[in-house]
């Protein structure tokens, strides 16, 4: 069964450092998303990406965040200067043009 | 601001019983609703989607939607210990794929 693959599974970083989280979408999927879940909190939408550009973003997705698909396969989320409150599980999700989102297993980010 | 409310639980049911999970939402214009299951430390997994008033059945799962009351529910028949997880209600926040999740209801099925 095709799946969304995320790396790394866990990253520990110092406050102020840059972090890049990577996602390999399911091959025929065209829509890509990042969500985050702070421990014990709701799953929150960050950004959607289609046709090599952002189609929608939430208030959480401020100037510290960026997304790109540099090589046609990986879909990345970059956090430029991490803050303590960025500690969370980050989920990549993809789909075709139907409603079902396929989530990756997540990347746990710990900011010290 | 669209909101999705769920009782956080935990909801404890004995094995074989029916588990009933409920969700209310704030935006009367919402059209599409989803139930996801999330095991501890894992990613959300879609169980059911429902778009029309009434019931939708898939195996042991039945989703119920009442748009007039702004209420969505999920029934799990013949609950199994493997059903123990957090169940997330979600709806579209903006475009397709932008989901607003509730905080989830933790279900515990006791053998």
Tab-separated table of C-alpha atoms in Angstrom:
chain	number	residue	atom	x	y	z
A	1	UNK	CA	0.000	0.000	0.000
A	2	UNK	CA	1.450	3.372	-0.971
A	3	UNK	CA	2.356	5.620	1.908
A	4	UNK	CA	3.612	9.072	2.755
A	5	UNK	CA	7.149	8.933	4.099
A	6	UNK	CA	8.554	11.516	6.494
A	7	UNK	CA	12.077	12.143	7.715
A	8	UNK	CA	13.451	12.549	10.276
A	9	UNK	CA	11.200	10.721	12.698
A	10	UNK	CA	12.606	12.768	15.557
A	11	UNK	CA	14.791	15.871	15.573
A	12	UNK	CA	16.194	17.711	18.558
A	13	UNK	CA	17.458	21.222	17.936
A	14	UNK	CA	18.542	24.312	19.794
A	15	UNK	CA	16.330	27.388	19.844
A	16	UNK	CA	17.163	29.694	16.957
A	17	UNK	CA	18.394	26.923	14.662
A	18	UNK	CA	16.936	26.149	11.261
A	19	UNK	CA	15.102	22.870	10.764
A	20	UNK	CA	14.014	21.159	7.562
A	21	UNK	CA	11.434	18.392	7.675
A	22	UNK	CA	11.030	16.217	4.611
A	23	UNK	CA	8.126	14.334	3.105
A	24	UNK	CA	7.885	12.004	0.120
A	25	UNK	CA	4.265	12.072	-1.089
A	26	UNK	CA	2.373	9.194	-2.637
A	27	UNK	CA	3.450	9.204	-6.269
A	28	UNK	CA	0.249	10.248	-8.062
A	29	UNK	CA	-0.863	12.740	-5.433
A	30	UNK	CA	-0.855	16.380	-6.382
A	31	UNK	CA	-1.937	18.153	-3.199
A	32	UNK	CA	0.387	18.406	-0.221
A	33	UNK	CA	-0.174	19.631	3.295
A	34	UNK	CA	1.619	20.189	6.567
A	35	UNK	CA	-0.150	19.866	9.886
A	36	UNK	CA	1.228	20.051	13.403
A	37	UNK	CA	0.133	18.667	16.744
A	38	UNK	CA	1.515	20.053	19.965
A	39	UNK	CA	1.544	17.367	22.648
A	40	UNK	CA	-1.958	16.927	24.046
A	41	UNK	CA	-3.446	19.476	21.641
A	42	UNK	CA	-5.437	19.471	18.424
A	43	UNK	CA	-4.079	18.603	15.006
A	44	UNK	CA	-3.709	22.011	13.322
A	45	UNK	CA	-3.529	22.891	9.633
A	46	UNK	CA	-0.419	24.822	8.606
A	47	UNK	CA	-0.311	25.016	4.821
A	48	UNK	CA	-1.507	23.474	1.576
A	49	UNK	CA	0.601	23.299	-1.599
A	50	UNK	CA	-0.456	22.602	-5.150
A	51	UNK	CA	1.175	23.125	-8.522
A	52	UNK	CA	4.387	24.352	-6.885
A	53	UNK	CA	2.798	27.106	-4.882
A	54	UNK	CA	1.044	27.668	-1.585
A	55	UNK	CA	-2.714	27.502	-2.036
A	56	UNK	CA	-3.718	28.217	1.555
A	57	UNK	CA	-2.005	28.851	4.873
A	58	UNK	CA	-3.099	29.317	8.460
A	59	UNK	CA	-2.226	32.051	10.941
A	60	UNK	CA	0.356	29.704	12.447
A	61	UNK	CA	2.293	29.642	9.161
A	62	UNK	CA	4.140	32.916	9.613
A	63	UNK	CA	7.354	34.214	8.018
A	64	UNK	CA	9.441	31.696	9.962
A	65	UNK	CA	7.915	28.882	7.940
A	66	UNK	CA	8.377	28.017	4.295
A	67	UNK	CA	7.582	25.075	2.053
A	68	UNK	CA	8.939	23.912	-1.253
A	69	UNK	CA	9.215	20.930	-3.531
A	70	UNK	CA	12.746	21.414	-4.816
A	71	UNK	CA	13.298	18.226	-6.779
A	72	UNK	CA	9.818	17.092	-7.759
A	73	UNK	CA	9.751	14.382	-5.129
A	74	UNK	CA	10.511	15.702	-1.639
A	75	UNK	CA	8.094	18.197	-0.109
A	76	UNK	CA	9.829	20.145	2.651
A	77	UNK	CA	8.852	22.320	5.589
A	78	UNK	CA	11.517	24.715	6.775
A	79	UNK	CA	11.447	26.562	10.071
A	80	UNK	CA	14.011	29.339	9.872
A	81	UNK	CA	14.659	30.132	13.512
A	82	UNK	CA	13.031	27.656	15.831
A	83	UNK	CA	11.304	28.685	19.041
A	84	UNK	CA	10.449	26.579	22.066
A	85	UNK	CA	6.782	26.671	21.084
A	86	UNK	CA	7.592	25.036	17.741
A	87	UNK	CA	8.084	21.762	19.588
A	88	UNK	CA	5.407	19.478	18.157
A	89	UNK	CA	4.697	16.545	15.901
A	90	UNK	CA	4.620	17.669	12.282
A	91	UNK	CA	2.534	15.635	9.879
A	92	UNK	CA	2.756	15.721	6.116
A	93	UNK	CA	-0.412	14.735	4.268
A	94	UNK	CA	-1.228	14.286	0.612
A	95	UNK	CA	-4.200	13.499	-1.589
A	96	UNK	CA	-5.515	13.576	-5.124
A	97	UNK	CA	-8.541	15.798	-5.567
A	98	UNK	CA	-10.726	13.737	-3.274
A	99	UNK	CA	-11.458	14.305	0.375
A	100	UNK	CA	-9.271	11.641	1.956
A	101	UNK	CA	-5.972	12.829	3.342
A	102	UNK	CA	-3.161	10.322	3.673
A	103	UNK	CA	-0.939	11.244	6.597
A	104	UNK	CA	2.692	10.361	7.075
A	105	UNK	CA	3.882	8.973	10.395
A	106	UNK	CA	5.087	12.372	11.501
A	107	UNK	CA	8.309	14.090	12.508
A	108	UNK	CA	8.678	14.930	16.165
A	109	UNK	CA	10.505	18.222	16.677
A	110	UNK	CA	11.940	19.053	20.067
A	111	UNK	CA	13.333	22.568	20.522
A	112	UNK	CA	15.590	23.074	23.543
B	1	UNK	CA	-13.820	31.039	13.182
B	2	UNK	CA	-14.928	27.449	12.663
B	3	UNK	CA	-14.851	25.327	15.781
B	4	UNK	CA	-15.202	21.613	16.392
B	5	UNK	CA	-16.024	20.440	19.882
B	6	UNK	CA	-15.617	16.972	21.305
B	7	UNK	CA	-15.772	15.546	24.799
B	8	UNK	CA	-12.170	14.604	25.552
B	9	UNK	CA	-13.195	11.543	27.573
B	10	UNK	CA	-11.893	9.063	28.359
B	11	UNK	CA	-14.870	7.019	27.242
B	12	UNK	CA	-14.616	3.515	28.609
B	13	UNK	CA	-16.725	0.672	27.215
B	14	UNK	CA	-16.544	-3.104	27.670
B	15	UNK	CA	-15.492	-5.300	24.785
B	16	UNK	CA	-18.442	-6.082	22.525
B	17	UNK	CA	-20.417	-2.981	23.483
B	18	UNK	CA	-21.382	-0.036	21.295
B	19	UNK	CA	-19.189	3.038	21.644
B	20	UNK	CA	-20.837	6.355	20.833
B	21	UNK	CA	-18.640	9.357	20.031
B	22	UNK	CA	-20.080	12.809	19.527
B	23	UNK	CA	-18.999	16.048	17.914
B	24	UNK	CA	-20.585	19.470	17.479
B	25	UNK	CA	-19.480	22.233	15.153
B	26	UNK	CA	-20.017	25.954	14.969
B	27	UNK	CA	-20.329	26.767	11.267
B	28	UNK	CA	-23.808	26.030	9.946
B	29	UNK	CA	-22.449	26.153	6.390
B	30	UNK	CA	-20.081	23.205	6.862
B	31	UNK	CA	-20.812	20.409	4.397
B	32	UNK	CA	-18.143	17.728	4.766
B	33	UNK	CA	-17.262	15.836	7.907
B	34	UNK	CA	-14.647	13.255	8.740
B	35	UNK	CA	-13.823	10.864	11.538
B	36	UNK	CA	-10.169	9.993	12.070
B	37	UNK	CA	-8.639	7.522	14.471
B	38	UNK	CA	-5.304	8.315	16.110
B	39	UNK	CA	-3.370	5.791	18.129
B	40	UNK	CA	-1.028	7.229	20.718
B	41	UNK	CA	2.073	8.672	19.058
B	42	UNK	CA	0.793	7.886	15.572
B	43	UNK	CA	-0.731	9.844	12.717
B	44	UNK	CA	-4.474	10.290	12.071
B	45	UNK	CA	-6.116	7.623	9.939
B	46	UNK	CA	-9.414	8.223	8.134
B	47	UNK	CA	-12.304	6.009	9.236
B	48	UNK	CA	-15.344	7.630	7.670
B	49	UNK	CA	-16.462	10.654	5.730
B	50	UNK	CA	-20.062	11.895	5.676
B	51	UNK	CA	-21.617	14.652	3.630
B	52	UNK	CA	-25.404	14.150	3.843
B	53	UNK	CA	-27.837	14.125	6.731
B	54	UNK	CA	-28.558	10.677	8.077
B	55	UNK	CA	-26.505	7.561	8.657
B	56	UNK	CA	-23.603	6.071	6.761
B	57	UNK	CA	-22.433	2.586	7.620
B	58	UNK	CA	-19.080	0.925	6.941
B	59	UNK	CA	-18.539	-2.379	8.662
B	60	UNK	CA	-18.699	-1.880	12.423
B	61	UNK	CA	-18.716	1.902	12.053
B	62	UNK	CA	-21.720	4.161	11.535
B	63	UNK	CA	-21.426	7.897	11.093
B	64	UNK	CA	-24.469	10.054	11.744
B	65	UNK	CA	-24.923	13.644	10.613
B	66	UNK	CA	-27.576	16.137	11.666
B	67	UNK	CA	-26.874	19.486	10.026
B	68	UNK	CA	-29.862	21.199	11.656
B	69	UNK	CA	-28.418	20.408	15.088
B	70	UNK	CA	-24.804	20.816	13.885
B	71	UNK	CA	-23.990	17.412	15.272
B	72	UNK	CA	-21.927	14.472	13.999
B	73	UNK	CA	-21.517	11.154	15.735
B	74	UNK	CA	-19.653	7.912	15.261
B	75	UNK	CA	-20.940	4.582	16.518
B	76	UNK	CA	-18.624	1.620	16.851
B	77	UNK	CA	-20.431	-1.675	17.180
B	78	UNK	CA	-18.892	-4.762	18.792
B	79	UNK	CA	-16.043	-2.660	20.206
B	80	UNK	CA	-12.668	-4.377	20.383
B	81	UNK	CA	-9.627	-3.556	22.529
B	82	UNK	CA	-7.872	-2.650	19.260
B	83	UNK	CA	-10.393	0.182	18.855
B	84	UNK	CA	-8.829	1.901	21.868
B	85	UNK	CA	-7.555	5.178	20.452
B	86	UNK	CA	-8.401	8.855	20.206
B	87	UNK	CA	-11.141	9.628	17.694
B	88	UNK	CA	-10.925	12.965	15.918
B	89	UNK	CA	-13.833	14.754	14.300
B	90	UNK	CA	-12.888	17.094	11.453
B	91	UNK	CA	-14.452	19.352	8.850
B	92	UNK	CA	-13.187	21.556	6.051
B	93	UNK	CA	-11.811	24.870	7.275
B	94	UNK	CA	-11.344	26.454	3.902
B	95	UNK	CA	-10.314	24.722	0.752
B	96	UNK	CA	-10.312	20.965	0.307
B	97	UNK	CA	-7.586	19.450	2.457
B	98	UNK	CA	-7.615	22.233	5.035
B	99	UNK	CA	-9.185	20.334	7.894
B	100	UNK	CA	-10.212	21.698	11.264
B	101	UNK	CA	-9.921	18.994	13.881
B	102	UNK	CA	-11.556	18.640	17.237
B	103	UNK	CA	-9.374	17.796	20.183
B	104	UNK	CA	-10.569	14.198	20.047
B	105	UNK	CA	-12.276	11.728	22.345
B	106	UNK	CA	-10.132	9.050	23.918
B	107	UNK	CA	-11.829	5.656	23.767
B	108	UNK	CA	-10.803	2.765	25.968
B	109	UNK	CA	-12.283	-0.680	25.273
B	110	UNK	CA	-11.838	-3.011	28.232
B	111	UNK	CA	-11.469	-6.769	27.588
